[in-house]
CSV table of C-alpha atoms in Angstrom, one decimal:
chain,number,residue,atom,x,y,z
A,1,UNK,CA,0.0,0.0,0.0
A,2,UNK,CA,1.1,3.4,-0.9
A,3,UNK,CA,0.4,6.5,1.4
A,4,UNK,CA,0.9,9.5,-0.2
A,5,UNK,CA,0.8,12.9,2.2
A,6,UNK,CA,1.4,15.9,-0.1
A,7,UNK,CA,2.2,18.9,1.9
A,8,UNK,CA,2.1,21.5,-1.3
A,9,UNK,CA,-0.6,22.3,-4.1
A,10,UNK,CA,2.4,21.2,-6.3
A,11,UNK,CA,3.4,17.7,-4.4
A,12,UNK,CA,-0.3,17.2,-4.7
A,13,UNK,CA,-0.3,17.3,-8.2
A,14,UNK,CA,2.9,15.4,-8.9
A,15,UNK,CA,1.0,13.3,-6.8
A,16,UNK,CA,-1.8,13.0,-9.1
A,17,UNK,CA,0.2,12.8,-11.9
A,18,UNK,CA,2.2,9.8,-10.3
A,19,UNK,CA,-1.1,8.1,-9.2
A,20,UNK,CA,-1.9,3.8,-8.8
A,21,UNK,CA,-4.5,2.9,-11.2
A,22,UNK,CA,-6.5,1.9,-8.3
A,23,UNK,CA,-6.5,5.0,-5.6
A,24,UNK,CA,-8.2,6.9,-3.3
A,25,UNK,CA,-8.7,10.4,-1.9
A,26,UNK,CA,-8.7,10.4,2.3
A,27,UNK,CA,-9.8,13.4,3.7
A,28,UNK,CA,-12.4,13.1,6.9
A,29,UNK,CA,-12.7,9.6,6.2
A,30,UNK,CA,-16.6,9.6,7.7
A,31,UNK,CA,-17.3,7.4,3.9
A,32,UNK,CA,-14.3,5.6,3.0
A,33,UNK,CA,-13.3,4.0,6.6
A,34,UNK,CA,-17.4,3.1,7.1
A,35,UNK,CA,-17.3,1.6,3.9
A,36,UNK,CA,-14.5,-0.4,4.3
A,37,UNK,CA,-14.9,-1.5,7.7
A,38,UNK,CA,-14.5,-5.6,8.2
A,39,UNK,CA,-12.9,-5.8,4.6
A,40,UNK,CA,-9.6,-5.3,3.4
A,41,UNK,CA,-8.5,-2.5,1.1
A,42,UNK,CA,-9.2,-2.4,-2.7
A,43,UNK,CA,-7.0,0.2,-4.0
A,44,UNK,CA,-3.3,0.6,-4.4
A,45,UNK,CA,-2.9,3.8,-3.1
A,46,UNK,CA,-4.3,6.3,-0.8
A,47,UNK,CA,-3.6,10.4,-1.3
A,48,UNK,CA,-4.1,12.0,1.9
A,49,UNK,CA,-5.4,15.2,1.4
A,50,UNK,CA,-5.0,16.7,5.1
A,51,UNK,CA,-1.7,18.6,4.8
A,52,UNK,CA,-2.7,20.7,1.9
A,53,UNK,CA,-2.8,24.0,3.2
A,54,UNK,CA,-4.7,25.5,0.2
A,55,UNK,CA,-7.6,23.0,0.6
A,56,UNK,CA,-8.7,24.0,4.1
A,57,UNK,CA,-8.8,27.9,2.9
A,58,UNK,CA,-11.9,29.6,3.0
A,59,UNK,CA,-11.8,33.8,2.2
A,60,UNK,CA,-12.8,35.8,-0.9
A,61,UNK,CA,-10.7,35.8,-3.9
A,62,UNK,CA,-8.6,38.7,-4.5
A,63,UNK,CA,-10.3,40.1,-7.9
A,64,UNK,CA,-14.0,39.0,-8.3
A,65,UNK,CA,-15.5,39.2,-4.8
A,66,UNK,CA,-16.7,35.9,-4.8
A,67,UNK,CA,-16.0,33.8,-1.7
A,68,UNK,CA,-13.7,30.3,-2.2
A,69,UNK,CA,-14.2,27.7,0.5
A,70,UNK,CA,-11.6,24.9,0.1
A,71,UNK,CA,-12.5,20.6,-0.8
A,72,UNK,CA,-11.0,19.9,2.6
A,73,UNK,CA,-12.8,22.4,5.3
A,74,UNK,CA,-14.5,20.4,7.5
A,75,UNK,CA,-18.4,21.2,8.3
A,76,UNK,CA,-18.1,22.4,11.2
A,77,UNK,CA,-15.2,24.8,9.7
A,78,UNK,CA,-17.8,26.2,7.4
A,79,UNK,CA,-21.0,26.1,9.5
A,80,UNK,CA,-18.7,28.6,11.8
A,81,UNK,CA,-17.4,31.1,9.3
A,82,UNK,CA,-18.8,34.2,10.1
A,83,UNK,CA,-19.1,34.9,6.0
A,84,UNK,CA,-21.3,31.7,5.2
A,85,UNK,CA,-23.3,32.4,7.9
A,86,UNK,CA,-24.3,35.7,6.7
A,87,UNK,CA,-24.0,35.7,2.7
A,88,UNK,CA,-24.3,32.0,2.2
A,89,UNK,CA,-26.7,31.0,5.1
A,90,UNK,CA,-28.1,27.6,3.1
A,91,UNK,CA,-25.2,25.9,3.2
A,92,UNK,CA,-24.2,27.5,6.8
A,93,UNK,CA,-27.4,25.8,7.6
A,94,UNK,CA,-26.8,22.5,6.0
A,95,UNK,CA,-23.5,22.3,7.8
A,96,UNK,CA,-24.6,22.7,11.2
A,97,UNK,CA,-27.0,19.8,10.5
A,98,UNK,CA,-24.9,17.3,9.3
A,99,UNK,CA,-23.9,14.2,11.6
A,100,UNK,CA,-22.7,14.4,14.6
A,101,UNK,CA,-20.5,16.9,16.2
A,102,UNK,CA,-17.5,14.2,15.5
A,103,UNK,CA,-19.1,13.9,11.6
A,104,UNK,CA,-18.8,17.5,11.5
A,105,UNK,CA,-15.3,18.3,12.9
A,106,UNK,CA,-13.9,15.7,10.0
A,107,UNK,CA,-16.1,15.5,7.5
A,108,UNK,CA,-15.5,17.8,5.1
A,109,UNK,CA,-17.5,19.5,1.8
A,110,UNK,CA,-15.2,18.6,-0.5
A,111,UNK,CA,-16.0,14.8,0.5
A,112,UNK,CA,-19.6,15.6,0.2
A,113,UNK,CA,-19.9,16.4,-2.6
A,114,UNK,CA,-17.2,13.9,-4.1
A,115,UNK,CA,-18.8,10.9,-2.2
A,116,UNK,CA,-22.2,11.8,-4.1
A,117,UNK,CA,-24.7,10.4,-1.3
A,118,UNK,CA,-28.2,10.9,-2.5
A,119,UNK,CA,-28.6,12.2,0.7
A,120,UNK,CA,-25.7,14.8,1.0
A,121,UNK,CA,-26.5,18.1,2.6
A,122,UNK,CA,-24.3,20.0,0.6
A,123,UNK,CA,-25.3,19.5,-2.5
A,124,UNK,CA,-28.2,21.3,-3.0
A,125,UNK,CA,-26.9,24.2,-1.0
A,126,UNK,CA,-23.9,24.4,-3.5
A,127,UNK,CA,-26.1,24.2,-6.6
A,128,UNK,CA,-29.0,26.6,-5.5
A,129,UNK,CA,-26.2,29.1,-4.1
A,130,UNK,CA,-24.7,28.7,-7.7
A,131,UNK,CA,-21.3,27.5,-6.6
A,132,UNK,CA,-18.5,26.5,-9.3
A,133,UNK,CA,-16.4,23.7,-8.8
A,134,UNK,CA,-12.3,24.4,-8.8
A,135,UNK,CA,-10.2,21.2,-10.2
A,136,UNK,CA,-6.8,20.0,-9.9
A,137,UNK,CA,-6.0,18.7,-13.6
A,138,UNK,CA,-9.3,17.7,-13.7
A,139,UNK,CA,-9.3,14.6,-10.8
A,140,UNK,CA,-9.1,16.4,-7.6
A,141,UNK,CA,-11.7,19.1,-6.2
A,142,UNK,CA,-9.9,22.2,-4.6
A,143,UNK,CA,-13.0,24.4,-3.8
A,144,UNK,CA,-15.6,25.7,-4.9
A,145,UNK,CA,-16.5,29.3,-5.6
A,146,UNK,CA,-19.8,31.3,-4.1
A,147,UNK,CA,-20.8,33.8,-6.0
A,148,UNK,CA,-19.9,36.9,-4.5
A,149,UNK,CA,-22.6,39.0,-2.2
A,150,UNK,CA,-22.1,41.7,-4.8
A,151,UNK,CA,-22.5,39.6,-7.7
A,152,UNK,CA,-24.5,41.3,-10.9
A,153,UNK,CA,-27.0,38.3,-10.8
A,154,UNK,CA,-28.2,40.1,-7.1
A,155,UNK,CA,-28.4,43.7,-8.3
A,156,UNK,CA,-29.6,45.9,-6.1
A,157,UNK,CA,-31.0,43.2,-3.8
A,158,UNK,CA,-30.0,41.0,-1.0
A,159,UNK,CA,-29.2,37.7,-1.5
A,160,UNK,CA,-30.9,35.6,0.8
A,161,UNK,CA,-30.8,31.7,1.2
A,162,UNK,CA,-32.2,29.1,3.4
A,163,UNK,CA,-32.1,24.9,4.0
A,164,UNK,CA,-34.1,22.5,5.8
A,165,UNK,CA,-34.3,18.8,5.5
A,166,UNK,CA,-36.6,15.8,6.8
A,167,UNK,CA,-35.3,12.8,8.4
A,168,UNK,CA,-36.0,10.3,10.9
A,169,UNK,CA,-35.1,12.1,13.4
A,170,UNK,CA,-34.5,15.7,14.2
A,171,UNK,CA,-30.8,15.6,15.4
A,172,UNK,CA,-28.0,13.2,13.3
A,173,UNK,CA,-30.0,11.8,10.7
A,174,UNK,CA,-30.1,11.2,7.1
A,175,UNK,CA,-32.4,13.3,5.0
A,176,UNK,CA,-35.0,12.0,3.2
A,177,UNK,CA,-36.3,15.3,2.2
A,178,UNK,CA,-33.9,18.5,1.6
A,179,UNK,CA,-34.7,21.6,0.4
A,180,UNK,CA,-32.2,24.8,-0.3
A,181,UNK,CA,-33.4,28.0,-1.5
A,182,UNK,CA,-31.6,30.8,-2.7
A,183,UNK,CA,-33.7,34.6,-3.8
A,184,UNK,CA,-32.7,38.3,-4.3
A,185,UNK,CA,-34.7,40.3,-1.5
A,186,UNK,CA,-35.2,43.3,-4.1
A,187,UNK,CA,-37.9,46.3,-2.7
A,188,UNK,CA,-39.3,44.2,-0.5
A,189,UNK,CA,-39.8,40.9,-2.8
A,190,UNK,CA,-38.1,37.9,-3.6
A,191,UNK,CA,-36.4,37.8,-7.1
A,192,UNK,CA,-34.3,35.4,-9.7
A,193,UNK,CA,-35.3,32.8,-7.0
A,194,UNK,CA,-33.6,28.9,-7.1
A,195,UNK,CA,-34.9,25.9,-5.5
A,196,UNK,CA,-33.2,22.8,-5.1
A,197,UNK,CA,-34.7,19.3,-4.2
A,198,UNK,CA,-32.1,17.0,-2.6
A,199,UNK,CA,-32.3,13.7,-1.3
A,200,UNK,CA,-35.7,12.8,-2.6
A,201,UNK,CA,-34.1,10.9,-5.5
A,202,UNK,CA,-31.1,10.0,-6.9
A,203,UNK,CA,-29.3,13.8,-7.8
A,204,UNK,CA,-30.7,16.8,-6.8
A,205,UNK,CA,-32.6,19.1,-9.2
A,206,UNK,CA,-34.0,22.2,-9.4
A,207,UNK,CA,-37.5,23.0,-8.9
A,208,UNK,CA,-38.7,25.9,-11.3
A,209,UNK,CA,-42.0,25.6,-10.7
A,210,UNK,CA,-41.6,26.1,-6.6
A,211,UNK,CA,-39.2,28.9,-7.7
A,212,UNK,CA,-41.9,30.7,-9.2
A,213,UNK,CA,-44.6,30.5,-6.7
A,214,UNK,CA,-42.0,32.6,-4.8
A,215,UNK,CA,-40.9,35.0,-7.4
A,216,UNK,CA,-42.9,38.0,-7.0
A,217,UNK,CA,-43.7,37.3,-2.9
A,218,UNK,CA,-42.8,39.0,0.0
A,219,UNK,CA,-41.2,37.4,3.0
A,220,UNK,CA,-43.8,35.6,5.0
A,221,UNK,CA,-46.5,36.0,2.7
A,222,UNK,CA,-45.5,32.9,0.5
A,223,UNK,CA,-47.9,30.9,-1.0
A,224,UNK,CA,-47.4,28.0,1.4
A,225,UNK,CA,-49.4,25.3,-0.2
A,226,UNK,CA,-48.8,26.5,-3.9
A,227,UNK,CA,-44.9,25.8,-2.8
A,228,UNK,CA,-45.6,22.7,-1.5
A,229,UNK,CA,-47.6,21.5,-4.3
A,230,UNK,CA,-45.3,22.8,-6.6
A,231,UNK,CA,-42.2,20.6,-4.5
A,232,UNK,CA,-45.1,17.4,-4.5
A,233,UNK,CA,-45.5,17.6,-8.2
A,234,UNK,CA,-42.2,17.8,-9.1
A,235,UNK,CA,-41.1,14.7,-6.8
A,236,UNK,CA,-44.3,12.9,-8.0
A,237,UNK,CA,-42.3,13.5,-11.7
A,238,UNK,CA,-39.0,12.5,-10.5
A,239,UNK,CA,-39.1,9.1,-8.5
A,240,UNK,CA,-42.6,7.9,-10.4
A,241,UNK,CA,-42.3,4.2,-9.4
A,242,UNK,CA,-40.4,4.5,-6.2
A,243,UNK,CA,-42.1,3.0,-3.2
A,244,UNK,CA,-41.2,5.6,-1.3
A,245,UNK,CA,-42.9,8.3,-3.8
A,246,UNK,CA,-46.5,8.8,-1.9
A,247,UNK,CA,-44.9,9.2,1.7
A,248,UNK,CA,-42.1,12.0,0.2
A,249,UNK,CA,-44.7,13.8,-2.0
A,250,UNK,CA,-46.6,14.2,1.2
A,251,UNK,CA,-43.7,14.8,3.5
A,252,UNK,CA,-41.7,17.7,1.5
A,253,UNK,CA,-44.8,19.8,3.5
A,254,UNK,CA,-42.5,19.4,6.5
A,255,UNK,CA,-39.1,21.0,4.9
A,256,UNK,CA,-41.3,23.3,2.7
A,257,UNK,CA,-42.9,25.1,5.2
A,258,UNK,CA,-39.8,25.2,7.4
A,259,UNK,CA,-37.7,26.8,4.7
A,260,UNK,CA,-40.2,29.5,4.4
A,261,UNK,CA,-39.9,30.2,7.4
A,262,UNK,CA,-35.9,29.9,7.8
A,263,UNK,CA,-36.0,32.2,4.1
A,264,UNK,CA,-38.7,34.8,6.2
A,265,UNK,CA,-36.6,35.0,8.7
A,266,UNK,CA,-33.4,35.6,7.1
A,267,UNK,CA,-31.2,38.3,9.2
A,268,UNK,CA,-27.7,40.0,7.6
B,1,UNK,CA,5.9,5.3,7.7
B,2,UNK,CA,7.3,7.4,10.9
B,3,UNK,CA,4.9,9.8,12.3
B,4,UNK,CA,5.5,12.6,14.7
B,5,UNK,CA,2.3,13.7,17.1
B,6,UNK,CA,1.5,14.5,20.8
B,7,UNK,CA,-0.2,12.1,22.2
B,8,UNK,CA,-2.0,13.1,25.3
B,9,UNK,CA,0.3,15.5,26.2
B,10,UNK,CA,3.6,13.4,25.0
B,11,UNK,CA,5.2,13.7,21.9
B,12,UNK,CA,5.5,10.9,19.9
B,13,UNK,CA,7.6,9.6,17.1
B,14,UNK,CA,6.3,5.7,15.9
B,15,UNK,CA,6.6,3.9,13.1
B,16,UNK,CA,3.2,3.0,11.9
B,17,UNK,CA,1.4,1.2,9.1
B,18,UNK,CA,0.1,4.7,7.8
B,19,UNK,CA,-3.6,3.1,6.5
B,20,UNK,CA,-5.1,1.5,9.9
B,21,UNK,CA,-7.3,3.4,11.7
B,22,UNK,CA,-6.5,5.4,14.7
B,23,UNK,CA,-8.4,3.4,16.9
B,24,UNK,CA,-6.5,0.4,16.3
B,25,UNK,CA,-3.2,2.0,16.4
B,26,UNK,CA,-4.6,3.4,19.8
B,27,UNK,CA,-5.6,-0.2,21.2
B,28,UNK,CA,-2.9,-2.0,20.2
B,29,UNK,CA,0.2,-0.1,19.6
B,30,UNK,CA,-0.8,2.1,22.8
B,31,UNK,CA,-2.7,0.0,24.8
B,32,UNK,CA,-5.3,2.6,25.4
B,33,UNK,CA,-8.2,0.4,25.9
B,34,UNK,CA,-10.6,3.3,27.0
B,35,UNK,CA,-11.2,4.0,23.2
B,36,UNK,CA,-13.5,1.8,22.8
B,37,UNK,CA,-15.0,0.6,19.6
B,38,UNK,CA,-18.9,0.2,18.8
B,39,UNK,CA,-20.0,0.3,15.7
B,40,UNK,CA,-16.4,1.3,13.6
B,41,UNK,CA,-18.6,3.9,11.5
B,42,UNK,CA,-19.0,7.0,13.2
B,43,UNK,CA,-22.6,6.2,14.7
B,44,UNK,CA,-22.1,5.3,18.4
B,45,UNK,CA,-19.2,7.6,19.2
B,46,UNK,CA,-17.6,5.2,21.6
B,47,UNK,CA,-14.3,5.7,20.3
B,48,UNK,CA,-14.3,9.4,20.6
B,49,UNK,CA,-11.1,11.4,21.3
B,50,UNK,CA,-10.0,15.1,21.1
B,51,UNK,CA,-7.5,15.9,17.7
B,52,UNK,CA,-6.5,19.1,18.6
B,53,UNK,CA,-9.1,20.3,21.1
B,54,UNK,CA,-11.8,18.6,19.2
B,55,UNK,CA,-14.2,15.8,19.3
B,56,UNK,CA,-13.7,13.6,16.7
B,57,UNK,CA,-14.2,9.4,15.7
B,58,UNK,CA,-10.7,7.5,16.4
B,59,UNK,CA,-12.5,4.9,14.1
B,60,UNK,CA,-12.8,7.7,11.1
B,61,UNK,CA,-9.0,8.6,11.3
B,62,UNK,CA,-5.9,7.1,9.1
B,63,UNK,CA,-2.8,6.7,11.1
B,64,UNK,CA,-1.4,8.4,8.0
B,65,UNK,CA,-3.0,11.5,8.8
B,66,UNK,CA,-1.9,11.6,12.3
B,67,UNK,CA,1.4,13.9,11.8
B,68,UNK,CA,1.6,17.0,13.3
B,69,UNK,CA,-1.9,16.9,15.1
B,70,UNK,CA,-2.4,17.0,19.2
B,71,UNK,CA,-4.5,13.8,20.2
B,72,UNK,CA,-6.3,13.2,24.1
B,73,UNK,CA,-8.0,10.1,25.0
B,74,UNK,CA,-9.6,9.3,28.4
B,75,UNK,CA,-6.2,8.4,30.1
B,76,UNK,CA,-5.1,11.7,29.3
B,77,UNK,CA,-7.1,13.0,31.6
B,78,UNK,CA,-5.8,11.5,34.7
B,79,UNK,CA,-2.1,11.2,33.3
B,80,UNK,CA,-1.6,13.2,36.4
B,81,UNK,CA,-3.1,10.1,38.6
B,82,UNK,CA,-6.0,12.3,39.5
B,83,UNK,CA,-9.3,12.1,37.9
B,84,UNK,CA,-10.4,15.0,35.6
B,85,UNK,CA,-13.7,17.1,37.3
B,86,UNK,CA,-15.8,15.7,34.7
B,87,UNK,CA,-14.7,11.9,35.4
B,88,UNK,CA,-15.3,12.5,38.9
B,89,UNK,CA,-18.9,14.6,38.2
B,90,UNK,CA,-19.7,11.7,36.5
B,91,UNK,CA,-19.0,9.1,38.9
B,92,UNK,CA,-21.0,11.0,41.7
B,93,UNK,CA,-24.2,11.8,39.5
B,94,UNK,CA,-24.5,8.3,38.5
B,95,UNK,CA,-24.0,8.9,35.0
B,96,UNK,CA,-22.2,5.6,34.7
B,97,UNK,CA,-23.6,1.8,34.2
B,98,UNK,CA,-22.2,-0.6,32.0
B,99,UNK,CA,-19.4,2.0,31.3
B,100,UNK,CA,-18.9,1.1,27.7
B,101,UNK,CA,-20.3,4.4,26.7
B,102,UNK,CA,-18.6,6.3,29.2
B,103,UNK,CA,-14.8,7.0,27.6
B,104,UNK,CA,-16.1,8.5,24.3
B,105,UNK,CA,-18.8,10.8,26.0
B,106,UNK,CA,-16.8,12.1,28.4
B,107,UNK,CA,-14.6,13.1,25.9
B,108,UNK,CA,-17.1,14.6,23.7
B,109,UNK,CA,-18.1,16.7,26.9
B,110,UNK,CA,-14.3,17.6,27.4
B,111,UNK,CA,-14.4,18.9,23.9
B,112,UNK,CA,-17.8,21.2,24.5
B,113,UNK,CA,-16.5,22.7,27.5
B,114,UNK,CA,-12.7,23.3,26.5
B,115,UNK,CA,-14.9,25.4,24.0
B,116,UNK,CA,-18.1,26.3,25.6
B,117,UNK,CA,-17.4,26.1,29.7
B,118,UNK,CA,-20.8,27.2,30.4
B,119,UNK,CA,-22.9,25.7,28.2
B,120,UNK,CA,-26.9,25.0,27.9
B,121,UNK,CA,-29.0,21.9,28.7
B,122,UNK,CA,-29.7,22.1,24.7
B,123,UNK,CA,-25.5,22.6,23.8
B,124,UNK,CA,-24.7,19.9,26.1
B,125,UNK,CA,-27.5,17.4,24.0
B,126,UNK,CA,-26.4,18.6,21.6
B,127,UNK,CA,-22.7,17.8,21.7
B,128,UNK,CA,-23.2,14.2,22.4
B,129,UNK,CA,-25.9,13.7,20.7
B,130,UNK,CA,-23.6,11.2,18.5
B,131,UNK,CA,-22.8,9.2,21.7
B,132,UNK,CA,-25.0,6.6,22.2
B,133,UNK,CA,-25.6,5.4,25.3
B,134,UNK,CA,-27.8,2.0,25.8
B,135,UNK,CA,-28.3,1.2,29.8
B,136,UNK,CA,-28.3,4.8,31.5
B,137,UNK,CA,-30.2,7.5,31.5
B,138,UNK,CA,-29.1,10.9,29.3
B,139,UNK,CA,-30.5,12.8,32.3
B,140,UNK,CA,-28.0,11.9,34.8
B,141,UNK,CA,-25.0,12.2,32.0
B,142,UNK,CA,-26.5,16.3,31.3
B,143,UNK,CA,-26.3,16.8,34.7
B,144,UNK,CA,-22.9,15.3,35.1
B,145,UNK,CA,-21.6,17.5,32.2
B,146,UNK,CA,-23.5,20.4,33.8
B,147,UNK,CA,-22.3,19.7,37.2
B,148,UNK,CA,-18.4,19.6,36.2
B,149,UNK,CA,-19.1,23.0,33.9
B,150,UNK,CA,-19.9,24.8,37.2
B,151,UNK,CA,-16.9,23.5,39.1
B,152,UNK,CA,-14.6,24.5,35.6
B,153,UNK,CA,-16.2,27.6,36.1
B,154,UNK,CA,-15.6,27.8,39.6
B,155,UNK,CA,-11.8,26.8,39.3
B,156,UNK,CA,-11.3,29.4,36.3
B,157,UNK,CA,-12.1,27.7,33.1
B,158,UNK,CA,-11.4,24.3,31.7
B,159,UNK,CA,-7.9,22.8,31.5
């Protein structure tokens, strides 16, 4: 077995470039190590990603205002930056939720989103927020890139976002229902509005239709059951023949509703 | 591979197989039996232990990884030969019965109250709400965190 620790950007890409066929990225571990528990390891190779100072980085970029948080920051790194919290408060959200308090000071976003869980927290976050992914010569996540609070796609507005998810229980649990929404509070109405489904099937997607019933609206005078009947259709569409279709076409009621009020709520 | 850390409070230098888990290199290169495994996958938090200052799985941790970080398990807490306050508080609020539990959530109290040292009834569920516990009552285990927060408090902060 090989253990690689690159210490640099550039030992990591030598790395990369020097890879076994048969590797694997270790960050938090909280997939690979559960995964693999009782069996023997499959791969060749194992590229720690720990020691990379420029993967645990999370601060605006010099030019474009947008705001980079690093593949390796842990959740509980980006639950607690005070910038998330107020520009990017869906995925600040999302993070505090996750796991436990151990998930959450190892697991990190970059493994969220690289594990692909239908269930990951992240993910719709990322997508409603309109986040880019960074590579590394094309293999290895570095970050990903928020659009920044200033961003011509908000205008004159405030950006304003918002996550809630449904599980089995309130406190460490899986979701079976998440929601992130992401609007421009411009005079006094929500604008350009995204809504993201995650967890109900097997990606996330976006939900125009519940995106619309908000467009328009002002803070706490939503449309609550047009939203949810919008977010009901559009898992009705999406997991047709699932078992599990009729309970989550009723359930997204719960998350709906909560996320309208998390989105009402919404304090700079 | 040879990997430098501190290990409650000592520094090490050990040459270790660089992809077993913590926890075993804990168990049987250490002997620190007090990590105790449950489930191996980040659900029972029996095997918690503090990587520098925080709360974290020993089973969800490649000895690999382990240069340059500060680790604390349960002995390292009485290394001096006394126990720590919350040991004791939770010896003398009951908050102890089979004991399997025990190692990994007092440690994932240690880790609130090095950060929090006068926490809520909701932070304190809160931060071991990924310790499971089977044969006692959470009751007794909040009031043994809460109880050894007020002495912390009372000595000048955790240490």
């Amino acid at each position: 077995m090989i253990f690689t620790v690159p210490k640099t950007l550039e030992e990591l890409q030598t790395a990369l470039a020097n890879r076994s066929e048969r590797f694997v990225f270790a960050a938090g571990c909280t997939d690979i190590l559960p995964k693999k528990l009782g069996k023997p390891w499959e791969v060749d190779e194992i590229i720690d990603l720990t020691h990379v100072p420029e993967l645990q980085t999370i601060g605006t970029g010099p030019q474009t205002g947008d705001y980079f948080i690093g593949a390796c920051c842990t959740h509980a790194q980006v639950a607690a930056d005070p910038e998330v919290r107020r520009h990017y408060t869906a995925l600040a959200q999302a993070c505090e939720q996750i796991g436990s308090v151990q998930i959450r000071n190892r697991g990190t976003i970059g493994g969220n989103v690289a594990n692909g869980s239908p269930a990951a927290d992240t993910l719709p976050c990322l997508m409603a927020l309109g986040a880019e992914i960074e590579w590394i010569d094309g293999v290895c996540i570095k970050g990903f890139w928020l659009p920044g609070a200033q961003a011509p796609s908000a205008g004159s507005g405030t950006v304003v976002s918002a996550f809630a998810k449904l599980g089995d229980r309130d406190i460490v649990t899986i979701a079976r229902i998440s929601l992130a929404v992401r609007s421009v509070l411009r005079g006094g109405r929500y604008t350009n509005t995204a809504v993201v489904v995650g967890a109900a099937s097997l990606q996330p997607f976006f939900c125009d239709e519940a995106a619309a019933v908000l467009d328009g609206s002002q803070p706490g005078e939503v449309d609550r059951e047009a939203f949810a009947g919008a977010l009901a259709k559009a898992i009705e569409a999406s997991i047709p023949n699932r078992p599990t279709m009729p309970y989550k076409r009723s359930a997204v009621r719960g998350p709906a509703f909560d996320v309208l009020e998390r989105l009402a709520n919404f304090e700079h | 591979m040879i990997l430098h850390f501190i290990l409650n409070s000592k520094p090490v230098s050990k040459d270790l197989d660089p992809s077993r888990r913590l926890i075993d290199v804990l168990r049987e290169d250490f002997l620190l039996t007090g990590v105790k495994e449950g489930c191996g996958e980040g659900e029972c938090g029996s095997c918690t232990i503090l990587m520098d200052g925080l709360p974290v799985h020993a089973c969800m941790v490649l000895a690999g990884q382990l240069d340059g970080h500060r680790l604390l398990t349960i002995e390292g807490l009485s290394a001096s030969g006394e126990l720590d306050i919350l040991q004791q508080a939770f010896i003398e609020n009951n908050a102890v019965h089979c004991g399997f539990c025990t190692p990994g959530m007092i440690m994932a109290a240690k880790g609130l109250l090095l950060q929090n040292p006068d926490p809520t009834e909701e932070e304190i569920r809160t931060a071991i709400s990924g310790n499971i516990c089977r044969c006692s009552d959470y009751r007794q285990i909040v009031m043994a965190v809460k109880d050894a927060a007020a002495r912390l408090r009372a000595q000048g902060g955790a240490r």
